């Protein structure tokens, strides 16, 4: 069963996931009803307009999803390709919507109501539909019931219509039996690979061969756009991280205590005096309390000038930042050093002088400063480093916009200037992130041919920022024989070396057939064990070759296969069946998925038909600004 699952996931399942979901991947909240000629539309599909706002929302959603996959590295996303693919996906969606509208295909309110009645979001504890939960959902989404029904009707119509086309596929069970039989075959396989590189030294390529190849393929031999790319790079982690002062560490610790949700809470009582003799008076009261000569509640009633607490024993509850907005750190420091029942020394606050008695501590005790110090220092250094990094980015950007070149930027900010000669659109060296390539060939930056370009603004490479200056731009052109010669020679050498590798593989195969063994034939074979037709240890061509020739109990099957890396010798034993994978449930599952795959192919054909027979106009629209 596991082998069948691998097969289904690896072939049919993958096809369904990619092909079926793509046309329906963009679900907008805007109604697909736009007709006429909308000047704000980015495309018109039949009688329906694709709004710019809907496209931008879809691009933003897809961009956020991609950023999550690449760890937030924006340089890995090509916004131009993202916009193109998203628009194509939306046009497919609108093609289906236009066709379903032309055919009068729709989903009724009753069907939507039935679907909502089983949605767990709207069910109460007893499993019944709750009007209150439904109303709360609408309020949270900022939608009316009519808007929700309209949006769901669109999605359900498109999904149901598409599924209706896909479900027309027919595939006989006899075909499923044959397919499963092939996919669940097992065969013991040995393999030896012969790389082409060691044979390259034996190859001699003449000028006549190079000239002949050039004449035969001249129309295909075109150079790529190219520039000489100068750049400077700022690495945040290479910036100095100065040690913070003791005052900064203390302040960070107090901030941590104040912000930590697990920090303890201190319940206190106080005596407040605000007159010229306040400090002296409170010192006398503290002496009496320390010597147990007086009661705190009685002294608070007699001396405290806080009318809200003096008659309640001075109790003010749990201290907080809001209670002492200017003096919380000082009050917290005084109270933290007390045991329950002890009284602090007089503390000067914005209200006067105060004496605090600790009544109770609740919550968890925070780590002390000594424990937190390494973490706080690292955080403060990282903050200082990041602030320095952002400041430098801003300054360099200002200079770049003002026309300062890469060499001058490097000197001004003590960075290293680098150059990547012959930086090309299809096989960029070093800086191959899409965002860098876009900037390198931006017509606004690259300047005139063979001249100096302009410096880009900073391109974020995740903890690094690069500024690029494309110089000496060369447009794509038909290559001369001199320009193409090195590439042609390398290709011909590889082709002939691959032929020699294949010849060697056939010699090895002949030796295996003669000995009927992989031992003692002058090359070491790897035993892959019993494999099926989905085994990832082999390439597609190798797998096909491995199962192409039958074997007898007394005779191994031997084949050779040319590969991009050279050639392979594949030796197989008797093919047998994994009978445990072919049960009735597996057959039904496979039949359904194969039919879905065929239906998906038919659906793609149907989409192609709609593209060919529906007026689709793509209008000029502003570039994506995420």
Coordinates of C-alpha atoms in Angstrom, one line a residue:
X1 CA 0.0 0.0 0.0
X2 CA 2.9 2.4 0.8
X3 CA 4.4 1.8 -2.7
X4 CA 1.1 2.6 -4.3
X5 CA 0.8 5.8 -2.2
X6 CA 4.2 6.9 -3.4
X7 CA 3.2 6.2 -7.0
X8 CA 0.0 8.2 -6.7
X9 CA 1.6 11.1 -4.9
X10 CA 4.5 11.2 -7.2
X11 CA 2.6 11.2 -10.5
X12 CA -1.1 11.5 -10.6
X13 CA -1.4 13.4 -7.3
X14 CA 1.2 15.9 -8.3
X15 CA -0.5 16.6 -11.6
X16 CA -3.8 17.2 -10.0
X17 CA -2.4 19.5 -7.4
X18 CA -0.6 21.7 -9.8
X19 CA -2.9 21.7 -12.8
X20 CA -6.3 21.7 -11.1
X21 CA -5.6 24.2 -8.4
X22 CA -3.7 26.8 -10.5
X23 CA -6.7 28.2 -12.4
X24 CA -8.7 28.4 -9.2
X25 CA -6.0 29.6 -6.9
X26 CA -7.0 33.2 -6.8
X27 CA -10.2 33.8 -4.9
X28 CA -11.1 37.5 -4.8
X29 CA -13.8 39.1 -2.7
X30 CA -14.7 41.3 -5.6
X31 CA -17.7 40.2 -7.6
X32 CA -17.1 38.9 -11.1
X33 CA -19.8 40.9 -12.7
X34 CA -17.9 43.7 -14.3
X35 CA -19.1 44.4 -17.9
X36 CA -18.7 47.2 -20.3
X37 CA -15.3 48.9 -20.7
X38 CA -13.7 49.5 -17.3
X39 CA -10.7 51.9 -17.6
X40 CA -9.3 50.5 -14.3
X41 CA -9.3 46.9 -15.5
X42 CA -6.0 45.1 -16.3
X43 CA -7.7 42.7 -18.7
X44 CA -11.0 42.0 -20.3
X45 CA -12.2 38.4 -20.7
X46 CA -15.2 38.1 -22.8
X47 CA -17.7 40.5 -21.2
X48 CA -15.9 40.4 -17.8
X49 CA -13.3 42.9 -16.6
X50 CA -10.4 41.9 -14.4
X51 CA -10.0 44.8 -11.9
X52 CA -6.5 46.1 -11.1
X53 CA -7.4 45.9 -7.4
X54 CA -8.3 42.2 -7.6
X55 CA -5.0 41.5 -9.4
X56 CA -3.0 43.4 -6.8
X57 CA -4.7 41.7 -3.9
X58 CA -4.0 38.3 -5.5
X59 CA -0.3 39.3 -6.1
X60 CA 0.1 40.5 -2.5
X61 CA -1.4 37.2 -1.2
X62 CA 0.8 35.1 -3.4
X63 CA 3.8 37.2 -2.6
X64 CA 3.3 36.7 1.2
X65 CA 3.0 33.0 0.7
X66 CA 6.2 32.9 -1.3
X67 CA 8.0 35.0 1.3
X68 CA 7.0 32.6 4.0
X69 CA 8.5 29.8 1.9
X70 CA 11.9 31.6 1.4
X71 CA 12.3 32.9 4.9
X72 CA 11.3 36.5 4.0
X73 CA 14.2 37.0 1.5
X74 CA 12.6 39.4 -1.0
X75 CA 15.6 39.2 -3.4
X76 CA 14.5 35.7 -4.3
X77 CA 11.1 36.8 -5.8
X78 CA 10.9 38.2 -9.3
X79 CA 8.0 40.6 -9.1
X80 CA 7.6 40.8 -12.9
X81 CA 7.2 37.0 -13.2
X82 CA 5.0 36.9 -10.1
X83 CA 2.6 39.5 -11.7
X84 CA 2.6 37.7 -15.1
X85 CA 1.8 34.3 -13.5
X86 CA -0.9 35.7 -11.2
X87 CA -2.6 37.5 -14.1
X88 CA -2.5 34.4 -16.2
X89 CA -4.1 32.4 -13.4
X90 CA -6.8 35.1 -13.0
X91 CA -7.6 35.1 -16.7
X92 CA -8.1 31.4 -16.6
X93 CA -10.5 31.9 -13.7
X94 CA -12.4 34.6 -15.6
X95 CA -12.5 32.4 -18.7
X96 CA -14.4 29.8 -16.7
X97 CA -16.6 32.4 -15.1
X98 CA -17.4 33.9 -18.5
X99 CA -18.3 30.5 -20.0
X100 CA -20.4 29.4 -17.0
X101 CA -22.3 32.8 -17.2
X102 CA -22.9 32.3 -21.0
X103 CA -24.2 28.8 -20.3
X104 CA -26.5 30.0 -17.4
X105 CA -24.6 27.8 -14.9
X106 CA -24.9 28.9 -11.3
X107 CA -25.2 27.7 -7.7
X108 CA -28.5 28.3 -5.9
X109 CA -29.0 30.0 -2.5
X110 CA -30.3 26.7 -1.2
X111 CA -27.0 25.0 -2.1
X112 CA -25.0 27.7 -0.3
X113 CA -27.3 27.6 2.7
X114 CA -26.8 23.8 2.9
X115 CA -23.1 24.2 2.8
X116 CA -23.0 26.9 5.5
X117 CA -25.2 24.8 7.7
X118 CA -22.5 22.1 8.0
X119 CA -19.6 24.6 8.4
X120 CA -18.0 23.9 11.9
X121 CA -17.3 27.7 12.3
X122 CA -21.0 28.3 12.6
X123 CA -22.0 25.3 14.8
X124 CA -22.7 25.7 18.5
X125 CA -21.8 23.3 21.3
X126 CA -24.7 21.0 20.4
X127 CA -23.7 20.9 16.7
X128 CA -26.6 23.1 15.6
X129 CA -26.2 26.1 13.2
X130 CA -25.9 29.3 15.3
X131 CA -27.2 32.5 13.9
X132 CA -25.2 34.4 16.5
X133 CA -21.9 32.9 15.3
X134 CA -22.8 33.5 11.7
X135 CA -23.6 37.1 12.4
X136 CA -20.4 37.5 14.4
X137 CA -18.4 36.1 11.4
X138 CA -20.1 38.6 9.0
X139 CA -19.3 41.5 11.3
X140 CA -15.6 40.4 11.7
X141 CA -15.3 40.1 7.9
X142 CA -17.1 43.4 7.3
X143 CA -19.5 41.7 4.9
X144 CA -23.2 41.5 4.5
X145 CA -25.0 38.1 4.0
X146 CA -25.6 39.1 0.4
X147 CA -21.9 39.8 -0.2
X148 CA -20.9 36.5 1.4
X149 CA -23.4 34.5 -0.7
X150 CA -22.2 36.3 -3.8
X151 CA -18.6 35.5 -3.1
X152 CA -19.4 31.8 -2.3
X153 CA -21.6 31.5 -5.3
X154 CA -18.7 32.6 -7.5
X155 CA -16.2 30.2 -6.0
X156 CA -18.7 27.3 -5.9
X157 CA -19.8 28.0 -9.5
X158 CA -16.2 28.0 -10.8
X159 CA -15.2 24.9 -8.7
X160 CA -18.4 22.9 -9.6
X161 CA -18.2 23.9 -13.3
X162 CA -14.5 22.9 -13.5
X163 CA -15.1 19.6 -11.6
X164 CA -18.0 18.9 -13.9
X165 CA -15.6 18.9 -16.9
X166 CA -13.0 16.9 -15.1
X167 CA -15.5 14.2 -14.0
X168 CA -16.4 13.4 -17.6
X169 CA -13.2 11.4 -18.0
X170 CA -13.6 7.7 -18.5
X171 CA -10.8 5.1 -17.8
X172 CA -11.6 1.3 -17.8
X173 CA -10.7 -0.8 -14.8
X174 CA -8.7 -3.1 -17.1
X175 CA -6.4 -0.2 -17.7
X176 CA -6.1 0.4 -14.0
X177 CA -5.1 -3.2 -13.5
X178 CA -2.4 -2.9 -16.1
X179 CA -1.2 0.4 -14.7
X180 CA -1.0 -0.9 -11.2
X181 CA 0.7 -4.0 -12.3
X182 CA 3.4 -2.0 -13.9
X183 CA 3.8 0.5 -11.0
X184 CA 4.0 -2.3 -8.4
X185 CA 6.6 -4.3 -10.2
X186 CA 9.9 -4.9 -8.3
X187 CA 13.2 -5.9 -9.6
X188 CA 16.7 -6.4 -8.1
X189 CA 19.0 -3.9 -9.9
X190 CA 22.7 -3.2 -10.0
X191 CA 24.1 -0.1 -11.6
X192 CA 27.5 1.2 -12.8
X193 CA 27.8 4.8 -14.1
X194 CA 30.5 5.8 -16.5
X195 CA 31.1 9.6 -16.5
X196 CA 32.1 11.3 -19.7
X197 CA 34.7 13.7 -18.2
X198 CA 37.7 11.2 -18.1
X199 CA 37.2 10.7 -21.9
X200 CA 37.4 14.4 -22.7
X201 CA 41.3 14.2 -23.0
X202 CA 40.9 11.7 -25.8
X203 CA 38.8 14.0 -27.9
X204 CA 40.2 16.1 -30.7
X205 CA 37.9 18.7 -32.2
X206 CA 39.1 20.2 -35.5
X207 CA 38.4 23.7 -36.8
X208 CA 36.4 22.1 -39.6
X209 CA 34.0 20.5 -37.1
X210 CA 33.6 23.7 -35.3
X211 CA 32.9 25.6 -38.5
X212 CA 30.4 22.9 -39.7
X213 CA 28.5 23.1 -36.4
X214 CA 28.5 26.9 -36.6
X215 CA 27.0 26.9 -40.1
X216 CA 24.4 24.3 -39.1
X217 CA 23.3 26.1 -35.9
X218 CA 24.0 29.7 -36.7
X219 CA 20.4 30.8 -36.2
X220 CA 20.4 29.4 -32.7
X221 CA 23.7 30.8 -31.5
X222 CA 22.7 34.1 -29.9
X223 CA 24.4 35.8 -27.0
X224 CA 22.5 36.9 -23.9
X225 CA 22.2 40.5 -22.7
X226 CA 25.3 41.3 -20.7
X227 CA 26.8 44.0 -18.5
X228 CA 29.9 44.4 -16.4
X229 CA 28.4 44.6 -12.9
X230 CA 30.1 46.8 -10.3
X231 CA 28.7 46.5 -6.8
X232 CA 29.3 47.2 -3.1
X233 CA 27.8 45.1 -0.4
X234 CA 27.0 46.0 3.2
X235 CA 26.9 43.1 5.6
X236 CA 25.1 43.9 8.9
X237 CA 26.9 41.2 10.8
X238 CA 30.3 42.7 9.8
X239 CA 29.4 46.0 11.5
X240 CA 31.0 46.7 14.9
X241 CA 28.7 46.0 17.8
X242 CA 29.8 48.4 20.7
X243 CA 29.4 47.2 24.2
X244 CA 26.5 49.0 26.0
X245 CA 27.0 51.1 29.0
X246 CA 26.0 49.9 32.5
X247 CA 23.1 52.4 32.5
X248 CA 21.8 50.9 29.3
X249 CA 22.0 47.4 30.7
X250 CA 20.2 48.5 33.9
X251 CA 17.5 50.3 31.8
X252 CA 17.0 47.2 29.6
X253 CA 16.7 45.0 32.6
X254 CA 14.0 47.3 34.2
X255 CA 12.2 47.3 30.8
X256 CA 12.3 43.6 30.7
X257 CA 10.9 43.3 34.2
X258 CA 8.2 45.8 33.3
X259 CA 7.2 44.1 30.1
X260 CA 7.6 40.4 31.1
X261 CA 4.2 38.9 31.4
X262 CA 5.5 36.4 33.9
X263 CA 7.1 39.0 36.1
X264 CA 5.9 39.0 39.8
X265 CA 3.3 41.5 41.0
X266 CA 4.0 43.4 44.2
X267 CA 1.1 44.3 46.5
X268 CA 2.1 47.2 48.8
X269 CA 0.8 49.8 51.2
X270 CA 2.3 53.3 51.4
X271 CA 2.7 56.5 53.4
X272 CA 2.9 59.6 51.3
X273 CA 4.2 62.9 52.7
X274 CA 4.8 66.0 50.5
X275 CA 6.3 68.8 52.6
X276 CA 9.8 70.2 53.3
X277 CA 10.4 67.7 56.2
X278 CA 8.9 64.7 54.4
X279 CA 12.1 62.7 54.1
X280 CA 13.1 63.2 57.8
X281 CA 9.6 62.4 59.0
X282 CA 9.5 59.2 57.0
X283 CA 13.0 58.1 58.3
X284 CA 11.7 58.5 61.8
X285 CA 8.5 56.4 61.0
X286 CA 10.7 53.7 59.4
X287 CA 12.8 53.5 62.5
X288 CA 9.7 53.0 64.6
X289 CA 8.4 50.3 62.2
X290 CA 11.7 48.5 62.1
X291 CA 11.8 48.4 65.9
X292 CA 8.2 47.3 66.0
X293 CA 7.2 50.3 68.0
X294 CA 4.3 51.2 65.7
X295 CA 1.7 49.8 63.3
X296 CA 2.0 50.7 59.6
X297 CA -1.8 51.1 59.2
X298 CA -2.0 53.4 62.1
X299 CA 0.9 55.6 60.9
X300 CA -0.6 55.7 57.4
X301 CA -3.9 57.0 58.8
X302 CA -2.1 59.6 60.9
X303 CA 0.6 60.9 58.5
X304 CA -0.2 59.9 54.9
X305 CA -1.4 62.7 52.6
X306 CA -2.9 60.3 50.1
X307 CA -6.6 60.5 50.9
X308 CA -7.5 57.5 48.8
X309 CA -5.4 55.0 50.8
X310 CA -4.7 56.5 54.3
X311 CA -8.0 55.1 55.8
X312 CA -7.3 51.7 54.3
X313 CA -4.1 51.0 56.0
X314 CA -2.2 52.8 53.1
X315 CA -3.0 49.8 50.8
X316 CA -2.7 50.8 47.1
X317 CA -2.7 47.2 45.6
X318 CA -0.3 46.1 42.9
X319 CA 2.2 48.7 41.7
X320 CA 2.4 49.3 38.0
X321 CA 3.9 51.6 35.4
X322 CA 0.6 53.4 35.1
X323 CA 0.5 54.1 38.8
X324 CA 4.1 55.6 38.8
X325 CA 4.6 56.7 35.2
X326 CA 7.8 58.7 35.9
X327 CA 9.2 56.7 38.9
X328 CA 8.2 53.1 38.3
X329 CA 11.8 51.8 38.0
X330 CA 12.8 53.5 41.3
X331 CA 9.7 52.2 43.2
X332 CA 10.1 48.7 41.8
X333 CA 13.8 48.7 42.8
X334 CA 12.9 49.7 46.4
X335 CA 10.1 47.1 46.7
X336 CA 12.0 44.2 45.1
X337 CA 14.6 44.3 47.8
X338 CA 12.0 43.7 50.6
X339 CA 10.7 40.6 52.3
X340 CA 6.9 40.4 52.8
X341 CA 6.1 42.6 55.8
X342 CA 9.3 44.8 55.5
X343 CA 9.3 48.5 54.9
X344 CA 11.4 50.4 52.3
X345 CA 13.5 53.5 52.9
X346 CA 11.9 56.7 51.8
X347 CA 11.6 56.9 47.9
X348 CA 11.4 60.3 46.2
X349 CA 8.7 60.3 43.5
X350 CA 6.7 62.9 41.5
X351 CA 4.2 62.9 44.3
X352 CA 6.6 63.6 47.2
X353 CA 8.4 61.1 49.5
X354 CA 6.9 57.7 50.0
X355 CA 7.4 54.8 52.4
X356 CA 6.4 51.4 51.0
X357 CA 5.4 48.2 52.9
X358 CA 5.4 44.9 50.9
X359 CA 2.2 43.0 51.7
X360 CA 2.4 40.2 49.1
X361 CA 4.3 38.9 46.1
X362 CA 2.4 36.9 43.4
X363 CA 3.6 35.5 40.1
X364 CA 7.0 34.1 39.2
X365 CA 10.3 35.6 40.4
X366 CA 12.2 37.1 37.5
X367 CA 15.8 36.2 36.7
X368 CA 18.2 38.5 38.4
X369 CA 20.4 41.0 36.5
X370 CA 23.5 38.8 36.7
X371 CA 21.6 36.0 35.0
X372 CA 20.1 38.3 32.4
X373 CA 23.2 40.4 31.7
X374 CA 24.7 38.3 28.8
X375 CA 21.3 38.2 27.0
X376 CA 20.7 41.9 27.6
X377 CA 24.1 42.8 26.3
X378 CA 23.6 40.7 23.2
X379 CA 20.2 42.3 22.5
X380 CA 21.6 45.8 23.0
X381 CA 24.5 45.1 20.7
X382 CA 22.2 43.7 18.1
X383 CA 19.9 46.8 18.4
X384 CA 22.9 49.1 18.0
X385 CA 24.2 47.1 15.1
X386 CA 20.8 47.2 13.3
X387 CA 20.4 50.9 13.9
X388 CA 23.9 51.5 12.4
X389 CA 23.0 49.2 9.5
X390 CA 19.7 51.1 8.7
X391 CA 21.4 54.4 9.0
X392 CA 24.1 53.4 6.6
X393 CA 21.6 52.0 4.1
X394 CA 19.7 55.4 4.2
X395 CA 22.9 57.4 3.7
X396 CA 24.2 55.1 0.8
X397 CA 20.8 55.2 -0.9
X398 CA 20.8 59.0 -0.8
X399 CA 24.3 59.1 -2.4
X400 CA 23.3 56.5 -5.0
X401 CA 20.2 58.6 -6.0
X402 CA 22.4 61.7 -6.1
X403 CA 24.6 59.9 -8.7
X404 CA 27.6 58.8 -6.7
X405 CA 29.3 55.7 -8.4
X406 CA 30.2 52.4 -6.8
X407 CA 33.9 53.3 -6.5
X408 CA 33.1 56.5 -4.7
X409 CA 30.6 54.7 -2.4
X410 CA 33.2 52.1 -1.5
X411 CA 35.7 54.8 -0.5
X412 CA 33.2 57.0 1.3
X413 CA 31.8 54.1 3.4
X414 CA 35.0 52.0 3.7
X415 CA 33.5 49.1 1.7
X416 CA 35.0 46.9 -1.0
X417 CA 34.1 47.6 -4.6
X418 CA 33.7 44.5 -6.7
X419 CA 33.1 43.8 -10.4
X420 CA 31.5 40.8 -12.1
X421 CA 32.5 41.0 -15.8
X422 CA 30.1 39.6 -18.4
X423 CA 27.2 39.4 -16.0
X424 CA 24.4 37.8 -18.1
X425 CA 20.6 37.4 -18.0
X426 CA 20.4 33.6 -18.1
X427 CA 23.5 32.4 -16.2
X428 CA 24.4 35.2 -13.8
X429 CA 27.6 34.7 -11.7
X430 CA 27.6 35.2 -8.0
X431 CA 24.7 37.6 -7.5
X432 CA 22.0 35.4 -9.1
X433 CA 19.0 36.6 -7.1
X434 CA 16.0 37.8 -9.3
X435 CA 16.0 41.2 -7.7
X436 CA 19.7 41.8 -8.5
X437 CA 19.2 40.6 -12.1
X438 CA 16.2 42.9 -12.5
X439 CA 18.3 45.9 -11.4
X440 CA 21.3 44.9 -13.4
X441 CA 19.3 45.0 -16.7
X442 CA 17.0 47.9 -15.8
X443 CA 17.0 50.2 -18.8
X444 CA 16.9 53.2 -16.3
X445 CA 20.1 52.0 -14.7
X446 CA 22.2 50.4 -17.3
X447 CA 22.7 53.6 -19.3
X448 CA 23.9 53.7 -22.9
X449 CA 25.7 50.8 -24.6
X450 CA 29.3 50.6 -23.6
X451 CA 28.9 53.4 -21.1
X452 CA 28.7 53.7 -17.3
X453 CA 25.3 53.1 -15.7
X454 CA 23.7 54.4 -12.6
X455 CA 23.8 52.9 -9.1
X456 CA 20.7 51.1 -7.9
X457 CA 19.1 51.7 -4.5
X458 CA 19.9 49.1 -1.9
X459 CA 18.7 45.5 -2.7
X460 CA 17.9 43.6 0.4
X461 CA 19.6 40.1 0.6
X462 CA 18.6 39.3 4.2
X463 CA 21.1 40.8 6.6
X464 CA 23.1 42.1 3.6
X465 CA 22.3 44.9 1.2
X466 CA 23.9 45.3 -2.2
X467 CA 24.1 48.3 -4.6
X468 CA 24.8 47.5 -8.2
X469 CA 26.0 49.6 -11.1
X470 CA 25.7 48.0 -14.6
X471 CA 28.3 49.2 -17.0
X472 CA 29.2 48.5 -20.6
X473 CA 25.8 47.0 -21.5
X474 CA 25.8 44.6 -24.5
X475 CA 22.5 43.7 -26.1
X476 CA 21.8 40.2 -27.2
X477 CA 23.0 39.5 -30.7
X478 CA 23.8 36.8 -33.2
X479 CA 27.2 35.4 -32.2
X480 CA 30.1 35.5 -34.6
X481 CA 32.2 32.3 -35.2
X482 CA 34.9 33.7 -33.0
X483 CA 32.5 34.4 -30.2
X484 CA 30.8 31.0 -30.4
X485 CA 34.0 29.0 -30.9
X486 CA 34.7 28.2 -27.2
X487 CA 31.1 27.2 -26.5
X488 CA 30.9 25.0 -29.7
X489 CA 34.2 23.3 -28.9
X490 CA 33.1 22.5 -25.3
X491 CA 29.8 21.1 -26.7
X492 CA 31.5 18.9 -29.3
X493 CA 34.1 17.7 -26.8
X494 CA 31.3 16.7 -24.4
X495 CA 29.2 15.0 -27.2
X496 CA 32.2 12.9 -28.3
X497 CA 33.3 12.1 -24.7
X498 CA 29.7 10.9 -24.0
X499 CA 29.9 8.7 -27.0
X500 CA 33.1 7.2 -25.7
X501 CA 31.5 6.7 -22.3
X502 CA 28.6 4.9 -23.9
X503 CA 31.0 2.7 -25.8
X504 CA 32.8 1.8 -22.6
X505 CA 29.4 1.0 -21.0
X506 CA 28.6 -1.4 -23.8
X507 CA 31.9 -3.2 -23.2
X508 CA 31.1 -3.6 -19.5
X509 CA 27.6 -4.8 -20.4
X510 CA 29.1 -7.4 -22.8
X511 CA 31.4 -8.6 -20.0
X512 CA 28.5 -8.9 -17.5
X513 CA 26.4 -10.9 -20.1
X514 CA 29.3 -13.2 -20.7
X515 CA 30.0 -13.9 -17.0
X516 CA 26.3 -13.6 -16.1
X517 CA 27.6 -11.7 -13.0
X518 CA 28.6 -8.1 -12.0
X519 CA 31.7 -9.5 -10.3
X520 CA 35.1 -9.4 -12.0
X521 CA 34.2 -7.2 -15.0
X522 CA 36.6 -4.4 -14.2
X523 CA 34.2 -2.0 -12.7
X524 CA 32.3 -1.8 -9.4
X525 CA 28.5 -2.0 -9.4
X526 CA 26.2 -0.6 -6.8
X527 CA 23.4 -2.9 -5.7
X528 CA 20.1 -0.9 -5.3
X529 CA 18.1 -3.9 -3.9
X530 CA 14.6 -4.5 -5.0
X531 CA 13.3 -1.2 -6.7
X532 CA 10.1 -0.1 -8.4
X533 CA 9.5 2.2 -11.3
X534 CA 9.5 5.3 -9.0
X535 CA 12.8 4.7 -7.3
X536 CA 14.5 8.1 -6.9
X537 CA 18.0 6.5 -7.0
X538 CA 17.6 6.3 -10.8
X539 CA 16.9 9.0 -13.4
X540 CA 13.8 8.6 -15.6
X541 CA 15.8 7.2 -18.5
X542 CA 17.6 4.8 -16.2
X543 CA 14.4 3.5 -14.7
X544 CA 12.9 2.9 -18.1
X545 CA 16.0 1.1 -19.2
X546 CA 16.1 -1.0 -15.9
X547 CA 12.7 -2.4 -16.6
X548 CA 12.9 -2.7 -20.4
X549 CA 14.4 -6.2 -20.8
X550 CA 13.1 -9.3 -19.1
X551 CA 15.3 -11.7 -17.3
X552 CA 15.2 -15.5 -16.7
X553 CA 16.0 -17.2 -13.4
X554 CA 19.3 -18.3 -14.8
X555 CA 20.2 -15.2 -16.9
X556 CA 20.5 -11.5 -15.8
X557 CA 19.1 -8.7 -18.0
X558 CA 21.7 -6.2 -19.0
X559 CA 21.1 -2.8 -20.7
X560 CA 23.0 0.4 -21.3
X561 CA 21.7 4.0 -21.2
X562 CA 23.2 7.2 -22.4
X563 CA 22.8 10.0 -19.8
X564 CA 23.7 13.7 -19.5
X565 CA 26.6 12.7 -17.2
X566 CA 27.9 9.9 -19.5
X567 CA 26.4 6.4 -19.6
X568 CA 25.0 3.8 -17.3
X569 CA 25.1 0.0 -17.2
X570 CA 21.9 -1.5 -15.6
X571 CA 21.7 -5.1 -14.6
X572 CA 18.4 -6.6 -13.5
X573 CA 17.2 -9.8 -12.0
X574 CA 13.7 -11.4 -12.4
X575 CA 10.8 -9.0 -12.2
X576 CA 8.3 -9.8 -9.5
X577 CA 5.1 -8.3 -8.2
X578 CA 4.4 -6.5 -4.9
X579 CA 1.1 -8.2 -4.4
X580 CA 0.3 -6.5 -1.1
X581 CA -0.1 -3.2 -3.0
X582 CA -3.0 -4.3 -5.3
X583 CA -6.1 -4.7 -3.2
X584 CA -9.7 -3.7 -4.1
X585 CA -9.5 -0.4 -2.3
X586 CA -6.2 0.5 -4.0
X587 CA -7.7 -0.3 -7.4
X588 CA -10.7 2.0 -6.7
X589 CA -8.4 4.8 -5.4
X590 CA -6.1 4.5 -8.4
X591 CA -9.0 4.4 -10.8
X592 CA -10.5 7.6 -9.4
X593 CA -7.2 9.4 -9.4
X594 CA -6.3 8.3 -13.0
X595 CA -9.7 9.4 -14.1
X596 CA -9.1 12.7 -12.4
X597 CA -5.7 13.0 -14.2
X598 CA -7.3 12.3 -17.6
X599 CA -10.2 14.8 -16.6
X600 CA -7.6 17.4 -15.7
X601 CA -6.0 17.0 -19.1
X602 CA -9.4 17.4 -20.7
X603 CA -10.0 20.4 -18.6
X604 CA -6.7 21.9 -19.8
X605 CA -7.8 21.3 -23.3
X606 CA -11.1 23.0 -22.5
X607 CA -9.3 26.0 -21.1
X608 CA -7.2 26.1 -24.3
X609 CA -10.4 26.1 -26.3
X610 CA -11.8 28.9 -24.2
X611 CA -8.6 30.9 -24.7
X612 CA -8.8 30.4 -28.4
X613 CA -12.5 31.3 -28.7
X614 CA -12.9 34.1 -26.1
X615 CA -11.8 37.7 -26.6
X616 CA -9.1 38.3 -24.1
X617 CA -7.5 41.8 -24.0
X618 CA -4.6 42.5 -21.6
X619 CA -4.3 46.2 -21.0
X620 CA -1.4 48.3 -19.9
X621 CA -1.4 48.4 -16.1
X622 CA 0.8 49.8 -13.4
X623 CA 3.6 47.5 -12.3
X624 CA 3.2 45.5 -9.1
X625 CA 3.9 47.6 -6.0
X626 CA 3.7 45.2 -3.1

